[in-house]
C-alpha cells in the first residue's frame, strides 16, 4: 500500500495539549481519592459524620467528570497520532511490518494489547531514526518504561472499575479509592513519558518531511 508522508507536528501539538490536560485531571482525580481515603477513615473512627461522606461523593463526582471527558479526547487524539506516525514510518523505510490500522487496532484486542501496540510504535521509532537500517536502530530505555507504565495504569484502572461495580460497603469503597490513589503516580509517569515520545518522534518525522519537501522543490 502507498502511503504519503505528512508532517505530524500540528497533530502532535493537539495531542500534547490534551495530554497536559489529562495530567491535570489525573492529579485532581488522584487527590480526590486521597481525600476520600482520609474522610472515610475519619468516619470509621467516629471523627466524621454522614454529611461528610456526602461531601466525599460530591468531590469524586467533580473529579470524575473532567477526567472522563479529557480521557476520551486524549484517547482519540493519541490514536490519530499513532496512526499518522506509523503511516509516515512506512514512507520513510521498508522496515515496517505493522500497518497503521493494526497499530491502533491492537489496543482493543485482548492479550495482544499487552505488546503488539508497543511493537508497532517501536517499529515506527526505528524506521524514523534510521530509515536505511531500522533493524539495528537503538530504542531508548524510557520508551520501554513508558509502555510498562501504560500497562500498569491500564491494569489498575481495570481493577478500580471492577471494584467500583460491586462496592457496597465503606471498606469496599475504600479499596477503590486506594487503587485510584496508587494509580495517580503511575499515570503521571506514563503521561510525561508519552509527552516525550510524541514530541521527539514527531520532531524526527517533521525533519524528514521538511527534507523531502526541500528535495521535491529544489531537486
mmCIF file with all atom_site columns, C-alpha atoms in Angstrom:
data_model
loop_
_atom_site.group_PDB
_atom_site.id
_atom_site.type_symbol
_atom_site.label_atom_id
_atom_site.label_alt_id
_atom_site.label_comp_id
_atom_site.label_asym_id
_atom_site.label_entity_id
_atom_site.label_seq_id
_atom_site.pdbx_PDB_ins_code
_atom_site.Cartn_x
_atom_site.Cartn_y
_atom_site.Cartn_z
_atom_site.occupancy
_atom_site.B_iso_or_equiv
_atom_site.pdbx_formal_charge
_atom_site.auth_seq_id
_atom_site.auth_comp_id
_atom_site.auth_asym_id
_atom_site.auth_atom_id
_atom_site.pdbx_PDB_model_num
ATOM 1   C CA . UNK A 1 1   ? 0.000   0.000   0.000  1.00 0.00 ? 1   UNK A CA 1
ATOM 2   C CA . UNK A 1 2   ? 1.251   3.504   -0.857 1.00 0.00 ? 2   UNK A CA 1
ATOM 3   C CA . UNK A 1 3   ? 1.468   5.996   1.998  1.00 0.00 ? 3   UNK A CA 1
ATOM 4   C CA . UNK A 1 4   ? 2.035   9.745   1.961  1.00 0.00 ? 4   UNK A CA 1
ATOM 5   C CA . UNK A 1 5   ? 4.462   11.426  4.342  1.00 0.00 ? 5   UNK A CA 1
ATOM 6   C CA . UNK A 1 6   ? 2.614   14.106  6.324  1.00 0.00 ? 6   UNK A CA 1
ATOM 7   C CA . UNK A 1 7   ? 4.180   16.442  8.854  1.00 0.00 ? 7   UNK A CA 1
ATOM 8   C CA . UNK A 1 8   ? 2.824   15.299  12.262 1.00 0.00 ? 8   UNK A CA 1
ATOM 9   C CA . UNK A 1 9   ? 3.709   18.454  14.223 1.00 0.00 ? 9   UNK A CA 1
ATOM 10  C CA . UNK A 1 10  ? 0.268   20.103  14.136 1.00 0.00 ? 10  UNK A CA 1
ATOM 11  C CA . UNK A 1 11  ? -1.432  16.928  15.318 1.00 0.00 ? 11  UNK A CA 1
ATOM 12  C CA . UNK A 1 12  ? 1.325   16.433  17.887 1.00 0.00 ? 12  UNK A CA 1
ATOM 13  C CA . UNK A 1 13  ? 0.629   19.879  19.375 1.00 0.00 ? 13  UNK A CA 1
ATOM 14  C CA . UNK A 1 14  ? -3.027  18.968  19.875 1.00 0.00 ? 14  UNK A CA 1
ATOM 15  C CA . UNK A 1 15  ? -2.012  15.650  21.440 1.00 0.00 ? 15  UNK A CA 1
ATOM 16  C CA . UNK A 1 16  ? 0.413   17.343  23.820 1.00 0.00 ? 16  UNK A CA 1
ATOM 17  C CA . UNK A 1 17  ? -2.218  19.870  24.932 1.00 0.00 ? 17  UNK A CA 1
ATOM 18  C CA . UNK A 1 18  ? -4.691  17.037  25.544 1.00 0.00 ? 18  UNK A CA 1
ATOM 19  C CA . UNK A 1 19  ? -2.055  15.090  27.464 1.00 0.00 ? 19  UNK A CA 1
ATOM 20  C CA . UNK A 1 20  ? -1.255  18.063  29.691 1.00 0.00 ? 20  UNK A CA 1
ATOM 21  C CA . UNK A 1 21  ? -4.956  18.500  30.446 1.00 0.00 ? 21  UNK A CA 1
ATOM 22  C CA . UNK A 1 22  ? -5.160  14.759  31.108 1.00 0.00 ? 22  UNK A CA 1
ATOM 23  C CA . UNK A 1 23  ? -2.258  15.011  33.568 1.00 0.00 ? 23  UNK A CA 1
ATOM 24  C CA . UNK A 1 24  ? -4.010  17.844  35.409 1.00 0.00 ? 24  UNK A CA 1
ATOM 25  C CA . UNK A 1 25  ? -7.258  15.852  35.500 1.00 0.00 ? 25  UNK A CA 1
ATOM 26  C CA . UNK A 1 26  ? -5.355  12.782  36.741 1.00 0.00 ? 26  UNK A CA 1
ATOM 27  C CA . UNK A 1 27  ? -3.846  14.782  39.586 1.00 0.00 ? 27  UNK A CA 1
ATOM 28  C CA . UNK A 1 28  ? -7.294  16.058  40.525 1.00 0.00 ? 28  UNK A CA 1
ATOM 29  C CA . UNK A 1 29  ? -8.748  12.555  40.381 1.00 0.00 ? 29  UNK A CA 1
ATOM 30  C CA . UNK A 1 30  ? -5.924  11.159  42.489 1.00 0.00 ? 30  UNK A CA 1
ATOM 31  C CA . UNK A 1 31  ? -6.220  13.923  45.079 1.00 0.00 ? 31  UNK A CA 1
ATOM 32  C CA . UNK A 1 32  ? -9.964  13.274  45.278 1.00 0.00 ? 32  UNK A CA 1
ATOM 33  C CA . UNK A 1 33  ? -9.143  9.628   46.040 1.00 0.00 ? 33  UNK A CA 1
ATOM 34  C CA . UNK A 1 34  ? -6.714  10.676  48.792 1.00 0.00 ? 34  UNK A CA 1
ATOM 35  C CA . UNK A 1 35  ? -9.354  12.993  50.261 1.00 0.00 ? 35  UNK A CA 1
ATOM 36  C CA . UNK A 1 36  ? -11.875 10.130  50.185 1.00 0.00 ? 36  UNK A CA 1
ATOM 37  C CA . UNK A 1 37  ? -9.454  7.800   51.977 1.00 0.00 ? 37  UNK A CA 1
ATOM 38  C CA . UNK A 1 38  ? -8.924  10.348  54.755 1.00 0.00 ? 38  UNK A CA 1
ATOM 39  C CA . UNK A 1 39  ? -12.636 11.176  55.058 1.00 0.00 ? 39  UNK A CA 1
ATOM 40  C CA . UNK A 1 40  ? -13.788 7.545   55.119 1.00 0.00 ? 40  UNK A CA 1
ATOM 41  C CA . UNK A 1 41  ? -11.105 6.711   57.677 1.00 0.00 ? 41  UNK A CA 1
ATOM 42  C CA . UNK A 1 42  ? -12.290 9.597   59.856 1.00 0.00 ? 42  UNK A CA 1
ATOM 43  C CA . UNK A 1 43  ? -15.889 8.380   59.629 1.00 0.00 ? 43  UNK A CA 1
ATOM 44  C CA . UNK A 1 44  ? -14.898 4.841   60.583 1.00 0.00 ? 44  UNK A CA 1
ATOM 45  C CA . UNK A 1 45  ? -13.085 6.223   63.648 1.00 0.00 ? 45  UNK A CA 1
ATOM 46  C CA . UNK A 1 46  ? -16.153 8.251   64.579 1.00 0.00 ? 46  UNK A CA 1
ATOM 47  C CA . UNK A 1 47  ? -14.482 11.579  63.801 1.00 0.00 ? 47  UNK A CA 1
ATOM 48  C CA . UNK A 1 48  ? -16.738 12.441  60.833 1.00 0.00 ? 48  UNK A CA 1
ATOM 49  C CA . UNK A 1 49  ? -20.469 12.461  60.091 1.00 0.00 ? 49  UNK A CA 1
ATOM 50  C CA . UNK A 1 50  ? -22.689 11.057  57.366 1.00 0.00 ? 50  UNK A CA 1
ATOM 51  C CA . UNK A 1 51  ? -22.825 14.558  55.892 1.00 0.00 ? 51  UNK A CA 1
ATOM 52  C CA . UNK A 1 52  ? -19.047 14.415  55.500 1.00 0.00 ? 52  UNK A CA 1
ATOM 53  C CA . UNK A 1 53  ? -19.435 11.233  53.461 1.00 0.00 ? 53  UNK A CA 1
ATOM 54  C CA . UNK A 1 54  ? -21.862 13.105  51.234 1.00 0.00 ? 54  UNK A CA 1
ATOM 55  C CA . UNK A 1 55  ? -19.103 15.615  50.534 1.00 0.00 ? 55  UNK A CA 1
ATOM 56  C CA . UNK A 1 56  ? -16.834 12.707  49.555 1.00 0.00 ? 56  UNK A CA 1
ATOM 57  C CA . UNK A 1 57  ? -19.352 11.647  46.933 1.00 0.00 ? 57  UNK A CA 1
ATOM 58  C CA . UNK A 1 58  ? -19.588 15.199  45.575 1.00 0.00 ? 58  UNK A CA 1
ATOM 59  C CA . UNK A 1 59  ? -15.800 15.561  45.401 1.00 0.00 ? 59  UNK A CA 1
ATOM 60  C CA . UNK A 1 60  ? -15.495 12.293  43.488 1.00 0.00 ? 60  UNK A CA 1
ATOM 61  C CA . UNK A 1 61  ? -18.167 13.326  41.002 1.00 0.00 ? 61  UNK A CA 1
ATOM 62  C CA . UNK A 1 62  ? -16.499 16.701  40.423 1.00 0.00 ? 62  UNK A CA 1
ATOM 63  C CA . UNK A 1 63  ? -13.151 14.993  39.800 1.00 0.00 ? 63  UNK A CA 1
ATOM 64  C CA . UNK A 1 64  ? -14.596 12.213  37.626 1.00 0.00 ? 64  UNK A CA 1
ATOM 65  C CA . UNK A 1 65  ? -16.423 14.376  35.058 1.00 0.00 ? 65  UNK A CA 1
ATOM 66  C CA . UNK A 1 66  ? -13.398 16.269  33.651 1.00 0.00 ? 66  UNK A CA 1
ATOM 67  C CA . UNK A 1 67  ? -11.321 13.094  33.896 1.00 0.00 ? 67  UNK A CA 1
ATOM 68  C CA . UNK A 1 68  ? -13.822 11.211  31.742 1.00 0.00 ? 68  UNK A CA 1
ATOM 69  C CA . UNK A 1 69  ? -14.140 13.969  29.135 1.00 0.00 ? 69  UNK A CA 1
ATOM 70  C CA . UNK A 1 70  ? -10.409 14.657  28.842 1.00 0.00 ? 70  UNK A CA 1
ATOM 71  C CA . UNK A 1 71  ? -9.681  10.931  28.765 1.00 0.00 ? 71  UNK A CA 1
ATOM 72  C CA . UNK A 1 72  ? -11.981 10.391  25.773 1.00 0.00 ? 72  UNK A CA 1
ATOM 73  C CA . UNK A 1 73  ? -10.500 13.308  23.817 1.00 0.00 ? 73  UNK A CA 1
ATOM 74  C CA . UNK A 1 74  ? -6.952  12.197  24.620 1.00 0.00 ? 74  UNK A CA 1
ATOM 75  C CA . UNK A 1 75  ? -7.605  8.613   23.526 1.00 0.00 ? 75  UNK A CA 1
ATOM 76  C CA . UNK A 1 76  ? -8.930  9.794   20.151 1.00 0.00 ? 76  UNK A CA 1
ATOM 77  C CA . UNK A 1 77  ? -6.034  12.189  19.552 1.00 0.00 ? 77  UNK A CA 1
ATOM 78  C CA . UNK A 1 78  ? -3.340  9.728   20.632 1.00 0.00 ? 78  UNK A CA 1
ATOM 79  C CA . UNK A 1 79  ? -4.879  7.062   18.376 1.00 0.00 ? 79  UNK A CA 1
ATOM 80  C CA . UNK A 1 80  ? -4.804  9.507   15.439 1.00 0.00 ? 80  UNK A CA 1
ATOM 81  C CA . UNK A 1 81  ? -1.195  10.380  16.197 1.00 0.00 ? 81  UNK A CA 1
ATOM 82  C CA . UNK A 1 82  ? -0.130  6.712   16.349 1.00 0.00 ? 82  UNK A CA 1
ATOM 83  C CA . UNK A 1 83  ? -1.886  6.114   13.025 1.00 0.00 ? 83  UNK A CA 1
ATOM 84  C CA . UNK A 1 84  ? -0.146  9.136   11.477 1.00 0.00 ? 84  UNK A CA 1
ATOM 85  C CA . UNK A 1 85  ? 3.396   8.335   12.636 1.00 0.00 ? 85  UNK A CA 1
ATOM 86  C CA . UNK A 1 86  ? 3.002   4.698   11.588 1.00 0.00 ? 86  UNK A CA 1
ATOM 87  C CA . UNK A 1 87  ? 1.951   5.796   8.078  1.00 0.00 ? 87  UNK A CA 1
ATOM 88  C CA . UNK A 1 88  ? 4.877   8.178   7.933  1.00 0.00 ? 88  UNK A CA 1
ATOM 89  C CA . UNK A 1 89  ? 7.273   5.458   9.033  1.00 0.00 ? 89  UNK A CA 1
ATOM 90  C CA . UNK A 1 90  ? 6.081   3.308   6.123  1.00 0.00 ? 90  UNK A CA 1
ATOM 91  C CA . UNK A 1 91  ? 7.030   6.078   3.704  1.00 0.00 ? 91  UNK A CA 1
ATOM 92  C CA . UNK A 1 92  ? 10.457  6.507   5.296  1.00 0.00 ? 92  UNK A CA 1
ATOM 93  C CA . UNK A 1 93  ? 11.569  2.885   5.492  1.00 0.00 ? 93  UNK A CA 1
ATOM 94  C CA . UNK A 1 94  ? 10.902  -0.644  4.298  1.00 0.00 ? 94  UNK A CA 1
ATOM 95  C CA . UNK A 1 95  ? 11.408  -1.911  7.839  1.00 0.00 ? 95  UNK A CA 1
ATOM 96  C CA . UNK A 1 96  ? 7.744   -1.581  8.844  1.00 0.00 ? 96  UNK A CA 1
ATOM 97  C CA . UNK A 1 97  ? 5.667   -4.747  9.116  1.00 0.00 ? 97  UNK A CA 1
ATOM 98  C CA . UNK A 1 98  ? 2.737   -3.417  11.178 1.00 0.00 ? 98  UNK A CA 1
ATOM 99  C CA . UNK A 1 99  ? 0.096   -1.376  9.381  1.00 0.00 ? 99  UNK A CA 1
ATOM 100 C CA . UNK A 1 100 ? -1.278  1.904   10.788 1.00 0.00 ? 100 UNK A CA 1
ATOM 101 C CA . UNK A 1 101 ? -4.717  0.379   11.307 1.00 0.00 ? 101 UNK A CA 1
ATOM 102 C CA . UNK A 1 102 ? -3.411  -2.542  13.312 1.00 0.00 ? 102 UNK A CA 1
ATOM 103 C CA . UNK A 1 103 ? -1.068  -0.350  15.332 1.00 0.00 ? 103 UNK A CA 1
ATOM 104 C CA . UNK A 1 104 ? -4.202  1.336   16.680 1.00 0.00 ? 104 UNK A CA 1
ATOM 105 C CA . UNK A 1 105 ? -6.487  -1.694  16.479 1.00 0.00 ? 105 UNK A CA 1
ATOM 106 C CA . UNK A 1 106 ? -4.294  -3.913  18.648 1.00 0.00 ? 106 UNK A CA 1
ATOM 107 C CA . UNK A 1 107 ? -5.046  -1.650  21.621 1.00 0.00 ? 107 UNK A CA 1
ATOM 108 C CA . UNK A 1 108 ? -8.546  -3.151  21.587 1.00 0.00 ? 108 UNK A CA 1
ATOM 109 C CA . UNK A 1 109 ? -7.561  -6.813  21.144 1.00 0.00 ? 109 UNK A CA 1
ATOM 110 C CA . UNK A 1 110 ? -7.335  -8.707  24.464 1.00 0.00 ? 110 UNK A CA 1
ATOM 111 C CA . UNK A 1 111 ? -3.898  -10.138 25.312 1.00 0.00 ? 111 UNK A CA 1
ATOM 112 C CA . UNK A 1 112 ? -2.413  -8.811  22.058 1.00 0.00 ? 112 UNK A CA 1
ATOM 113 C CA . UNK A 1 113 ? -2.797  -5.309  23.522 1.00 0.00 ? 113 UNK A CA 1
ATOM 114 C CA . UNK A 1 114 ? -0.106  -6.189  26.058 1.00 0.00 ? 114 UNK A CA 1
ATOM 115 C CA . UNK A 1 115 ? 2.706   -5.942  23.496 1.00 0.00 ? 115 UNK A CA 1
ATOM 116 C CA . UNK A 1 116 ? 1.543   -5.505  19.886 1.00 0.00 ? 116 UNK A CA 1
ATOM 117 C CA . UNK A 1 117 ? 0.830   -1.736  20.015 1.00 0.00 ? 117 UNK A CA 1
ATOM 118 C CA . UNK A 1 118 ? 4.271   -1.170  21.519 1.00 0.00 ? 118 UNK A CA 1
ATOM 119 C CA . UNK A 1 119 ? 5.805   -3.321  18.805 1.00 0.00 ? 119 UNK A CA 1
ATOM 120 C CA . UNK A 1 120 ? 4.269   -1.044  16.168 1.00 0.00 ? 120 UNK A CA 1
ATOM 121 C CA . UNK A 1 121 ? 5.438   2.140   17.895 1.00 0.00 ? 121 UNK A CA 1
ATOM 122 C CA . UNK A 1 122 ? 8.923   0.687   18.327 1.00 0.00 ? 122 UNK A CA 1
ATOM 123 C CA . UNK A 1 123 ? 8.998   -0.128  14.600 1.00 0.00 ? 123 UNK A CA 1
ATOM 124 C CA . UNK A 1 124 ? 7.912   3.434   13.786 1.00 0.00 ? 124 UNK A CA 1
ATOM 125 C CA . UNK A 1 125 ? 10.654  4.833   16.020 1.00 0.00 ? 125 UNK A CA 1
ATOM 126 C CA . UNK A 1 126 ? 13.357  2.710   14.420 1.00 0.00 ? 126 UNK A CA 1
ATOM 127 C CA . UNK A 1 127 ? 12.140  3.402   10.890 1.00 0.00 ? 127 UNK A CA 1
ATOM 128 C CA . UNK A 1 128 ? 12.127  7.135   11.616 1.00 0.00 ? 128 UNK A CA 1
ATOM 129 C CA . UNK A 1 129 ? 15.544  7.456   13.272 1.00 0.00 ? 129 UNK A CA 1
ATOM 130 C CA . UNK A 1 130 ? 17.343  5.047   10.913 1.00 0.00 ? 130 UNK A CA 1
ATOM 131 C CA . UNK A 1 131 ? 15.292  4.567   7.710  1.00 0.00 ? 131 UNK A CA 1
ATOM 132 C CA . UNK A 1 132 ? 18.033  2.659   5.880  1.00 0.00 ? 132 UNK A CA 1
ATOM 133 C CA . UNK A 1 133 ? 18.926  0.342   8.777  1.00 0.00 ? 133 UNK A CA 1
ATOM 134 C CA . UNK A 1 134 ? 15.929  0.221   11.139 1.00 0.00 ? 134 UNK A CA 1
ATOM 135 C CA . UNK A 1 135 ? 16.560  -3.271  12.480 1.00 0.00 ? 135 UNK A CA 1
ATOM 136 C CA . UNK A 1 136 ? 19.748  -2.227  14.275 1.00 0.00 ? 136 UNK A CA 1
ATOM 137 C CA . UNK A 1 137 ? 18.475  1.178   15.389 1.00 0.00 ? 137 UNK A CA 1
ATOM 138 C CA . UNK A 1 138 ? 18.543  1.584   19.182 1.00 0.00 ? 138 UNK A CA 1
ATOM 139 C CA . UNK A 1 139 ? 15.329  2.156   21.101 1.00 0.00 ? 139 UNK A CA 1
ATOM 140 C CA . UNK A 1 140 ? 15.670  4.426   24.163 1.00 0.00 ? 140 UNK A CA 1
ATOM 141 C CA . UNK A 1 141 ? 15.076  2.802   27.532 1.00 0.00 ? 141 UNK A CA 1
ATOM 142 C CA . UNK A 1 142 ? 12.482  5.367   28.544 1.00 0.00 ? 142 UNK A CA 1
ATOM 143 C CA . UNK A 1 143 ? 10.273  4.129   25.700 1.00 0.00 ? 143 UNK A CA 1
ATOM 144 C CA . UNK A 1 144 ? 10.055  0.729   27.393 1.00 0.00 ? 144 UNK A CA 1
ATOM 145 C CA . UNK A 1 145 ? 9.383   2.385   30.762 1.00 0.00 ? 145 UNK A CA 1
ATOM 146 C CA . UNK A 1 146 ? 6.513   4.275   29.145 1.00 0.00 ? 146 UNK A CA 1
ATOM 147 C CA . UNK A 1 147 ? 4.932   1.063   27.911 1.00 0.00 ? 147 UNK A CA 1
ATOM 148 C CA . UNK A 1 148 ? 5.351   -0.661  31.289 1.00 0.00 ? 148 UNK A CA 1
ATOM 149 C CA . UNK A 1 149 ? 3.653   2.342   32.885 1.00 0.00 ? 149 UNK A CA 1
ATOM 150 C CA . UNK A 1 150 ? 0.876   2.177   30.291 1.00 0.00 ? 150 UNK A CA 1
ATOM 151 C CA . UNK A 1 151 ? 0.228   -1.486  31.112 1.00 0.00 ? 151 UNK A CA 1
ATOM 152 C CA . UNK A 1 152 ? 0.283   -0.866  34.882 1.00 0.00 ? 152 UNK A CA 1
ATOM 153 C CA . UNK A 1 153 ? -2.072  2.092   34.511 1.00 0.00 ? 153 UNK A CA 1
ATOM 154 C CA . UNK A 1 154 ? -4.471  0.017   32.395 1.00 0.00 ? 154 UNK A CA 1
ATOM 155 C CA . UNK A 1 155 ? -4.433  -2.838  34.919 1.00 0.00 ? 155 UNK A CA 1
ATOM 156 C CA . UNK A 1 156 ? -5.028  -0.526  37.881 1.00 0.00 ? 156 UNK A CA 1
ATOM 157 C CA . UNK A 1 157 ? -7.814  1.270   36.025 1.00 0.00 ? 157 UNK A CA 1
ATOM 158 C CA . UNK A 1 158 ? -9.494  -2.043  35.240 1.00 0.00 ? 158 UNK A CA 1
ATOM 159 C CA . UNK A 1 159 ? -9.185  -3.190  38.863 1.00 0.00 ? 159 UNK A CA 1
ATOM 160 C CA . UNK A 1 160 ? -10.657 0.100   40.097 1.00 0.00 ? 160 UNK A CA 1
ATOM 161 C CA . UNK A 1 161 ? -13.584 -0.142  37.673 1.00 0.00 ? 161 UNK A CA 1
ATOM 162 C CA . UNK A 1 162 ? -14.400 -3.734  38.627 1.00 0.00 ? 162 UNK A CA 1
ATOM 163 C CA . UNK A 1 163 ? -14.177 -2.989  42.341 1.00 0.00 ? 163 UNK A CA 1
ATOM 164 C CA . UNK A 1 164 ? -16.417 0.063   41.965 1.00 0.00 ? 164 UNK A CA 1
ATOM 165 C CA . UNK A 1 165 ? -19.145 -2.004  40.290 1.00 0.00 ? 165 UNK A CA 1
ATOM 166 C CA . UNK A 1 166 ? -19.609 -4.121  43.400 1.00 0.00 ? 166 UNK A CA 1
ATOM 167 C CA . UNK A 1 167 ? -18.638 -1.607  46.088 1.00 0.00 ? 167 UNK A CA 1
ATOM 168 C CA . UNK A 1 168 ? -21.499 -1.625  48.599 1.00 0.00 ? 168 UNK A CA 1
ATOM 169 C CA . UNK A 1 169 ? -19.692 -1.129  51.909 1.00 0.00 ? 169 UNK A CA 1
ATOM 170 C CA . UNK A 1 170 ? -17.312 1.560   53.108 1.00 0.00 ? 170 UNK A CA 1
ATOM 171 C CA . UNK A 1 171 ? -14.442 -0.923  53.148 1.00 0.00 ? 171 UNK A CA 1
ATOM 172 C CA . UNK A 1 172 ? -15.095 -1.796  49.513 1.00 0.00 ? 172 UNK A CA 1
ATOM 173 C CA . UNK A 1 173 ? -15.330 1.887   48.583 1.00 0.00 ? 173 UNK A CA 1
ATOM 174 C CA . UNK A 1 174 ? -12.092 2.481   50.470 1.00 0.00 ? 174 UNK A CA 1
ATOM 175 C CA . UNK A 1 175 ? -10.399 -0.225  48.400 1.00 0.00 ? 175 UNK A CA 1
ATOM 176 C CA . UNK A 1 176 ? -11.470 1.561   45.201 1.00 0.00 ? 176 UNK A CA 1
ATOM 177 C CA . UNK A 1 177 ? -10.035 4.846   46.455 1.00 0.00 ? 177 UNK A CA 1
ATOM 178 C CA . UNK A 1 178 ? -6.728  3.212   47.380 1.00 0.00 ? 178 UNK A CA 1
ATOM 179 C CA . UNK A 1 179 ? -6.369  1.783   43.889 1.00 0.00 ? 179 UNK A CA 1
ATOM 180 C CA . UNK A 1 180 ? -7.139  5.199   42.373 1.00 0.00 ? 180 UNK A CA 1
ATOM 181 C CA . UNK A 1 181 ? -4.613  6.885   44.666 1.00 0.00 ? 181 UNK A CA 1
ATOM 182 C CA . UNK A 1 182 ? -1.904  4.366   43.761 1.00 0.00 ? 182 UNK A CA 1
ATOM 183 C CA . UNK A 1 183 ? -2.708  4.846   40.085 1.00 0.00 ? 183 UNK A CA 1
ATOM 184 C CA . UNK A 1 184 ? -2.013  8.599   40.212 1.00 0.00 ? 184 UNK A CA 1
ATOM 185 C CA . UNK A 1 185 ? 1.836   8.479   40.251 1.00 0.00 ? 185 UNK A CA 1
ATOM 186 C CA . UNK A 1 186 ? 1.789   5.721   37.623 1.00 0.00 ? 186 UNK A CA 1
ATOM 187 C CA . UNK A 1 187 ? -0.426  7.881   35.402 1.00 0.00 ? 187 UNK A CA 1
ATOM 188 C CA . UNK A 1 188 ? 1.835   10.893  35.890 1.00 0.00 ? 188 UNK A CA 1
ATOM 189 C CA . UNK A 1 189 ? 4.974   8.992   34.907 1.00 0.00 ? 189 UNK A CA 1
ATOM 190 C CA . UNK A 1 190 ? 3.227   7.396   31.923 1.00 0.00 ? 190 UNK A CA 1
ATOM 191 C CA . UNK A 1 191 ? 1.768   10.689  30.747 1.00 0.00 ? 191 UNK A CA 1
ATOM 192 C CA . UNK A 1 192 ? 5.083   12.533  30.989 1.00 0.00 ? 192 UNK A CA 1
ATOM 193 C CA . UNK A 1 193 ? 6.888   9.821   29.038 1.00 0.00 ? 193 UNK A CA 1
ATOM 194 C CA . UNK A 1 194 ? 4.149   9.829   26.401 1.00 0.00 ? 194 UNK A CA 1
ATOM 195 C CA . UNK A 1 195 ? 4.576   13.596  26.086 1.00 0.00 ? 195 UNK A CA 1
ATOM 196 C CA . UNK A 1 196 ? 8.253   12.980  25.434 1.00 0.00 ? 196 UNK A CA 1
ATOM 197 C CA . UNK A 1 197 ? 7.507   10.267  22.870 1.00 0.00 ? 197 UNK A CA 1
ATOM 198 C CA . UNK A 1 198 ? 5.004   12.398  20.968 1.00 0.00 ? 198 UNK A CA 1
ATOM 199 C CA . UNK A 1 199 ? 7.334   15.385  20.925 1.00 0.00 ? 199 UNK A CA 1
ATOM 200 C CA . UNK A 1 200 ? 10.510  13.529  19.951 1.00 0.00 ? 200 UNK A CA 1
ATOM 201 C CA . UNK A 1 201 ? 9.089   11.200  17.281 1.00 0.00 ? 201 UNK A CA 1
ATOM 202 C CA . UNK A 1 202 ? 7.020   13.993  15.745 1.00 0.00 ? 202 UNK A CA 1
ATOM 203 C CA . UNK A 1 203 ? 10.097  16.215  15.527 1.00 0.00 ? 203 UNK A CA 1
ATOM 204 C CA . UNK A 1 204 ? 12.108  13.446  13.843 1.00 0.00 ? 204 UNK A CA 1
ATOM 205 C CA . UNK A 1 205 ? 9.378   12.917  11.250 1.00 0.00 ? 205 UNK A CA 1
ATOM 206 C CA . UNK A 1 206 ? 8.946   16.678  10.812 1.00 0.00 ? 206 UNK A CA 1
ATOM 207 C CA . UNK A 1 207 ? 12.619  16.941  9.873  1.00 0.00 ? 207 UNK A CA 1
ATOM 208 C CA . UNK A 1 208 ? 12.195  14.073  7.402  1.00 0.00 ? 208 UNK A CA 1
ATOM 209 C CA . UNK A 1 209 ? 9.109   15.741  5.914  1.00 0.00 ? 209 UNK A CA 1
ATOM 210 C CA . UNK A 1 210 ? 10.924  19.071  5.577  1.00 0.00 ? 210 UNK A CA 1
ATOM 211 C CA . UNK A 1 211 ? 13.869  17.373  3.880  1.00 0.00 ? 211 UNK A CA 1
ATOM 212 C CA . UNK A 1 212 ? 11.545  15.614  1.426  1.00 0.00 ? 212 UNK A CA 1
ATOM 213 C CA . UNK A 1 213 ? 9.762   18.877  0.603  1.00 0.00 ? 213 UNK A CA 1
ATOM 214 C CA . UNK A 1 214 ? 13.080  20.647  0.060  1.00 0.00 ? 214 UNK A CA 1
ATOM 215 C CA . UNK A 1 215 ? 14.261  17.893  -2.262 1.00 0.00 ? 215 UNK A CA 1
ATOM 216 C CA . UNK A 1 216 ? 10.997  17.962  -4.229 1.00 0.00 ? 216 UNK A CA 1
ATOM 217 C CA . UNK A 1 217 ? 11.245  21.729  -4.707 1.00 0.00 ? 217 UNK A CA 1
ATOM 218 C CA . UNK A 1 218 ? 14.960  22.174  -5.318 1.00 0.00 ? 218 UNK A CA 1
ATOM 219 C CA . UNK A 1 219 ? 15.904  18.694  -6.547 1.00 0.00 ? 219 UNK A CA 1
#
